[in-house]
Amino acid sequence: MNESTDTVTTYRPVERYAFLGGAGLLAALFCGWALWRTFDWITLIFLFGCLFAAASFGVQLLGRVEVDATGLRLETPLGARRVEFRQLDSATEAGRLLRVVVVTYHPLLENGLLDLDDLRSVTLPAVNQQYELLELLQQHAPQPAQPLSRE
C-alpha cells in the first residue's frame, strides 16, 4: 500500500516478507531442537543460515521506499540511502523468489557533481504497487541513445 503526503509517496514492502521471515524462524527453531537432541556441525551451520535468512527478510519487511519530487529514499532499520533522480542510470526488475527493483546510479562527488566514472546499485524491497514505482523510476532514468541510421 502506498501513502501520499505533501508530494512524498511511501511504498511499503509486500507482506510475503513476514511469511518468509516466519518460515526462517520456524526452520531455525527446528534446527535448534535438532541440536538440542544431538549436536551436529551441519545442523549448526543450517541454524545460522536460517537465522540470517529470517533477519534479512525482517529488515526488508521493516523498510520502506519514499519518493518525492527530487528522488527516492530507501529506509531500513540498518540505515537510509538517498538517490536523486538526476543520479539515476537505470531501474529494472529482477529476482525469482520476490521480484525487486534494482536501481543503478552515479554517486555524487564532494562538489555536488555526478561521478560518471562510478556506477553503484541499490536493491529496493518488493513493494505494493511495484509496477507503479518501476514506471516512475524509469521515467526519470535517462533513455538510451538511438543508433544513427545510415540513410
GROMACS .gro file of C-alpha atoms in nm:
model
  151
    1MET     CA    1   0.000   0.000   0.000
    2ASN     CA    2   0.128   0.348  -0.066
    3GLU     CA    3   0.069   0.664   0.132
    4SER     CA    4   0.094   1.012  -0.015
    5THR     CA    5   0.158   1.325   0.191
    6ASP     CA    6   0.289   1.659   0.058
    7THR     CA    7   0.425   1.507  -0.264
    8VAL     CA    8   0.602   1.224  -0.078
    9THR     CA    9   0.476   0.881  -0.176
   10THR     CA   10   0.564   0.593   0.056
   11TYR     CA   11   0.576   0.237  -0.075
   12ARG     CA   12   0.553  -0.039   0.186
   13PRO     CA   13   0.706  -0.386   0.141
   14VAL     CA   14   0.485  -0.680   0.047
   15GLU     CA   15   0.353  -0.899   0.328
   16ARG     CA   16   0.532  -1.202   0.184
   17TYR     CA   17   0.844  -1.090   0.375
   18ALA     CA   18   0.662  -1.166   0.703
   19PHE     CA   19   0.580  -1.518   0.583
   20LEU     CA   20   0.938  -1.581   0.467
   21GLY     CA   21   1.084  -1.440   0.789
   22GLY     CA   22   0.849  -1.658   0.993
   23ALA     CA   23   0.947  -1.963   0.788
   24GLY     CA   24   1.312  -1.884   0.857
   25LEU     CA   25   1.245  -1.860   1.231
   26LEU     CA   26   1.048  -2.185   1.225
   27ALA     CA   27   1.334  -2.359   1.046
   28ALA     CA   28   1.579  -2.211   1.300
   29LEU     CA   29   1.365  -2.348   1.585
   30PHE     CA   30   1.366  -2.690   1.422
   31CYS     CA   31   1.746  -2.674   1.384
   32GLY     CA   32   1.778  -2.567   1.749
   33TRP     CA   33   1.562  -2.859   1.858
   34ALA     CA   34   1.772  -3.098   1.647
   35LEU     CA   35   2.092  -2.957   1.801
   36TRP     CA   36   1.949  -2.996   2.150
   37ARG     CA   37   1.882  -3.365   2.082
   38THR     CA   38   2.215  -3.439   1.909
   39PHE     CA   39   2.493  -3.195   1.823
   40ASP     CA   40   2.588  -3.183   1.456
   41TRP     CA   41   2.807  -2.925   1.282
   42ILE     CA   42   2.593  -2.924   0.966
   43THR     CA   43   2.280  -2.854   1.168
   44LEU     CA   44   2.461  -2.568   1.344
   45ILE     CA   45   2.553  -2.420   1.005
   46PHE     CA   46   2.192  -2.453   0.891
   47LEU     CA   47   2.077  -2.284   1.214
   48PHE     CA   48   2.294  -1.981   1.138
   49GLY     CA   49   2.171  -1.978   0.777
   50CYS     CA   50   1.807  -1.985   0.890
   51LEU     CA   51   1.867  -1.704   1.140
   52PHE     CA   52   2.040  -1.497   0.871
   53ALA     CA   53   1.750  -1.552   0.629
   54ALA     CA   54   1.493  -1.459   0.894
   55ALA     CA   55   1.689  -1.143   0.983
   56SER     CA   56   1.727  -1.045   0.615
   57PHE     CA   57   1.356  -1.084   0.546
   58GLY     CA   58   1.279  -0.894   0.868
   59VAL     CA   59   1.495  -0.600   0.760
   60GLN     CA   60   1.316  -0.592   0.423
   61LEU     CA   61   0.976  -0.610   0.594
   62LEU     CA   62   1.055  -0.312   0.817
   63GLY     CA   63   1.192  -0.098   0.532
   64ARG     CA   64   1.010   0.145   0.306
   65VAL     CA   65   1.070   0.341  -0.012
   66GLU     CA   66   0.981   0.711  -0.018
   67VAL     CA   67   0.963   0.900  -0.348
   68ASP     CA   68   0.937   1.279  -0.369
   69ALA     CA   69   0.979   1.535  -0.647
   70THR     CA   70   1.361   1.511  -0.649
   71GLY     CA   71   1.440   1.146  -0.580
   72LEU     CA   72   1.390   0.837  -0.371
   73ARG     CA   73   1.489   0.733  -0.022
   74LEU     CA   74   1.523   0.375   0.099
   75GLU     CA   75   1.482   0.348   0.475
   76THR     CA   76   1.561   0.026   0.660
   77PRO     CA   77   1.644  -0.048   1.025
   78LEU     CA   78   2.009  -0.064   0.915
   79GLY     CA   79   2.012   0.289   0.771
   80ALA     CA   80   1.884   0.508   0.490
   81ARG     CA   81   2.004   0.575   0.137
   82ARG     CA   82   1.902   0.871  -0.078
   83VAL     CA   83   1.926   0.871  -0.459
   84GLU     CA   84   1.825   1.181  -0.653
   85PHE     CA   85   1.658   1.140  -0.991
   86ARG     CA   86   1.949   1.318  -1.162
   87GLN     CA   87   2.180   1.040  -1.037
   88LEU     CA   88   1.973   0.759  -1.193
   89ASP     CA   89   2.124   0.542  -1.463
   90SER     CA   90   1.856   0.271  -1.485
   91ALA     CA   91   1.577   0.096  -1.296
   92THR     CA   92   1.498  -0.266  -1.372
   93GLU     CA   93   1.305  -0.550  -1.216
   94ALA     CA   94   1.494  -0.863  -1.111
   95GLY     CA   95   1.461  -1.167  -0.889
   96ARG     CA   96   1.298  -1.506  -0.874
   97LEU     CA   97   1.153  -1.558  -0.527
   98LEU     CA   98   1.049  -1.195  -0.497
   99ARG     CA   99   1.061  -0.952  -0.788
  100VAL     CA  100   1.250  -0.643  -0.669
  101VAL     CA  101   1.355  -0.317  -0.833
  102VAL     CA  102   1.729  -0.268  -0.886
  103VAL     CA  103   1.835   0.094  -0.931
  104THR     CA  104   2.177   0.181  -1.072
  105TYR     CA  105   2.303   0.534  -1.015
  106HIS     CA  106   2.608   0.758  -1.025
  107PRO     CA  107   2.727   0.873  -0.681
  108LEU     CA  108   2.773   1.240  -0.603
  109LEU     CA  109   3.118   1.393  -0.570
  110GLU     CA  110   3.201   1.624  -0.280
  111ASN     CA  111   3.133   1.927  -0.503
  112GLY     CA  112   2.781   1.801  -0.587
  113LEU     CA  113   2.858   1.685  -0.941
  114LEU     CA  114   2.794   1.331  -1.061
  115ASP     CA  115   3.083   1.085  -1.069
  116LEU     CA  116   3.022   0.940  -1.416
  117ASP     CA  117   3.318   0.702  -1.379
  118ASP     CA  118   3.148   0.517  -1.091
  119LEU     CA  119   2.822   0.325  -1.105
  120ARG     CA  120   2.654   0.187  -0.792
  121SER     CA  121   2.335  -0.004  -0.730
  122VAL     CA  122   2.070  -0.033  -0.465
  123THR     CA  123   1.810  -0.307  -0.445
  124LEU     CA  124   1.470  -0.188  -0.330
  125PRO     CA  125   1.246  -0.436  -0.148
  126ALA     CA  126   0.945  -0.582  -0.326
  127VAL     CA  127   0.668  -0.330  -0.260
  128ASN     CA  128   0.297  -0.299  -0.315
  129GLN     CA  129   0.230  -0.111  -0.641
  130GLN     CA  130   0.570  -0.226  -0.767
  131TYR     CA  131   0.494  -0.158  -1.134
  132GLU     CA  132   0.388   0.198  -1.047
  133LEU     CA  133   0.721   0.255  -0.871
  134LEU     CA  134   0.920   0.093  -1.152
  135GLU     CA  135   0.744   0.301  -1.416
  136LEU     CA  136   0.805   0.621  -1.217
  137LEU     CA  137   1.176   0.545  -1.181
  138GLN     CA  138   1.212   0.450  -1.548
  139GLN     CA  139   1.055   0.782  -1.648
  140HIS     CA  140   1.330   0.966  -1.459
  141ALA     CA  141   1.615   0.745  -1.585
  142PRO     CA  142   1.793   0.864  -1.900
  143GLN     CA  143   1.671   0.699  -2.217
  144PRO     CA  144   1.930   0.505  -2.419
  145ALA     CA  145   2.056   0.684  -2.727
  146GLN     CA  146   1.907   0.569  -3.054
  147PRO     CA  147   2.160   0.441  -3.308
  148LEU     CA  148   2.218   0.666  -3.605
  149SER     CA  149   2.060   0.540  -3.925
  150ARG     CA  150   2.273   0.521  -4.239
  151GLU     CA  151   2.016   0.663  -4.477
   0.00000   0.00000   0.00000
